[in-house]
Short mmCIF file of C-alpha atoms in Angstrom, two decimals:
data_model
loop_
_atom_site.label_atom_id
_atom_site.label_comp_id
_atom_site.label_asym_id
_atom_site.label_seq_id
_atom_site.Cartn_x
_atom_site.Cartn_y
_atom_site.Cartn_z
CA MET A 1 13.06 125.86 -47.69
CA ILE A 2 10.94 127.86 -49.87
CA PRO A 3 11.94 131.34 -48.48
CA GLN A 4 15.74 130.51 -49.12
CA VAL A 5 14.74 129.64 -52.75
CA ILE A 6 12.82 132.82 -53.22
CA GLU A 7 15.59 134.86 -51.47
CA ALA A 8 18.29 133.46 -53.91
CA THR A 9 16.08 134.85 -56.77
CA GLY A 10 16.36 138.41 -55.24
CA LYS A 11 12.46 138.75 -54.78
CA GLU A 12 10.91 139.90 -51.71
CA PHE A 13 8.61 138.17 -49.53
CA ARG A 14 6.80 137.99 -46.17
CA THR A 15 6.49 135.16 -43.61
CA ARG A 16 5.05 134.48 -40.32
CA ILE A 17 4.85 131.74 -37.84
CA LEU A 18 1.54 129.63 -37.68
CA ASP A 19 -0.01 128.82 -34.22
CA GLU A 20 -1.16 125.40 -33.74
CA GLU A 21 -4.47 125.51 -35.31
CA GLU A 22 -3.60 127.52 -38.17
CA TYR A 23 -0.79 125.07 -38.92
CA LYS A 24 -2.98 121.99 -38.73
CA LYS A 25 -5.52 124.02 -40.86
CA GLU A 26 -2.68 124.73 -43.55
CA LEU A 27 -1.45 121.26 -43.60
CA ILE A 28 -4.98 119.89 -44.51
CA ILE A 29 -5.29 122.60 -47.13
CA LYS A 30 -1.82 121.54 -48.54
CA LEU A 31 -2.50 117.73 -48.36
CA LYS A 32 -5.81 118.55 -50.63
CA GLU A 33 -3.58 120.64 -52.91
CA GLU A 34 -0.87 118.26 -53.25
CA SER A 35 -3.62 115.29 -53.96
CA GLU A 36 -5.02 117.39 -56.60
CA GLU A 37 -1.66 117.90 -58.00
CA TYR A 38 -1.07 113.90 -57.95
CA PHE A 39 -4.41 113.36 -59.74
CA ALA A 40 -3.07 115.93 -62.62
CA ALA A 41 0.27 114.53 -62.99
CA LYS A 42 1.15 113.67 -66.60
CA SER A 43 3.98 111.18 -65.90
CA SER A 44 5.07 108.59 -63.34
CA LYS A 45 7.79 110.99 -62.45
CA GLU A 46 5.53 113.86 -61.87
CA SER A 47 3.39 111.36 -59.89
CA LEU A 48 6.11 110.16 -57.83
CA GLU A 49 7.39 113.96 -57.08
CA GLU A 50 3.61 114.67 -55.89
CA LEU A 51 3.82 111.37 -53.75
CA ALA A 52 6.94 112.83 -52.03
CA ASP A 53 5.11 116.09 -51.43
CA ILE A 54 2.13 114.23 -50.06
CA LEU A 55 4.55 112.17 -47.77
CA GLU A 56 6.00 115.25 -46.41
CA VAL A 57 2.59 116.70 -45.45
CA ILE A 58 1.65 113.36 -43.91
CA ARG A 59 4.74 113.30 -41.73
CA ALA A 60 3.92 116.86 -40.31
CA LEU A 61 0.45 115.79 -39.83
CA ALA A 62 1.63 112.72 -37.78
CA VAL A 63 3.42 115.22 -35.35
CA VAL A 64 0.62 117.48 -35.21
CA HIS A 65 -1.64 114.65 -34.05
CA GLY A 66 1.03 113.72 -31.53
CA GLU A 67 2.87 110.80 -33.19
CA THR A 68 6.22 110.30 -35.00
CA TRP A 69 6.54 109.14 -38.55
CA GLU A 70 7.72 105.63 -37.25
CA GLU A 71 4.64 105.53 -34.73
CA LEU A 72 2.41 106.19 -37.85
CA GLU A 73 4.34 103.36 -40.02
CA ALA A 74 3.72 100.97 -37.07
CA LEU A 75 0.18 101.83 -36.98
CA ARG A 76 0.06 100.96 -40.85
CA GLU A 77 1.99 97.90 -40.64
CA LYS A 78 -0.66 96.59 -37.52
CA LYS A 79 -3.44 97.63 -39.89
CA ALA A 80 -2.04 95.80 -42.90
CA GLU A 81 -1.45 92.59 -40.96
CA ALA A 82 -5.08 92.63 -39.54
CA ARG A 83 -6.86 93.79 -42.83
CA GLY A 84 -4.21 93.25 -45.56
CA GLY A 85 -2.97 95.70 -48.04
CA PHE A 86 -3.17 96.55 -51.55
CA GLN A 87 -0.06 94.47 -52.88
CA GLU A 88 -2.17 91.48 -54.07
CA ARG A 89 -4.35 93.79 -55.89
CA VAL A 90 -7.59 92.11 -54.69
CA TYR A 91 -10.75 94.23 -55.43
CA LEU A 92 -13.55 93.88 -53.01
CA ILE A 93 -16.92 94.04 -55.03
CA ASP A 94 -19.41 94.02 -52.39
CA VAL A 95 -20.29 91.95 -49.32
CA ASP A 96 -23.68 90.02 -48.63
CA ASP A 97 -24.81 91.21 -45.28
CA ASN A 98 -27.78 88.56 -45.48
CA ALA A 99 -25.33 85.86 -44.66
#
């Protein structure tokens, strides 16, 4: 954890426990921050490190929304089966609503 890393350097710091609403709000802020860091990454290694951070935040957000990582993954799989995923690299250009 970050506090232990900071403590190991001999620096002083303060922490507090967030209530549920603050926690959710801060996780959303952290998700945006990690996404920006992903877009700014200069290498595949940096990109993967940022994606790992994003996954960690997503795991925490799943719990905030009342689900486990496994339940979130099951939802992702169900949606992928119904709508397809991105593995085939198909890019939808547009849809003709007049048909």
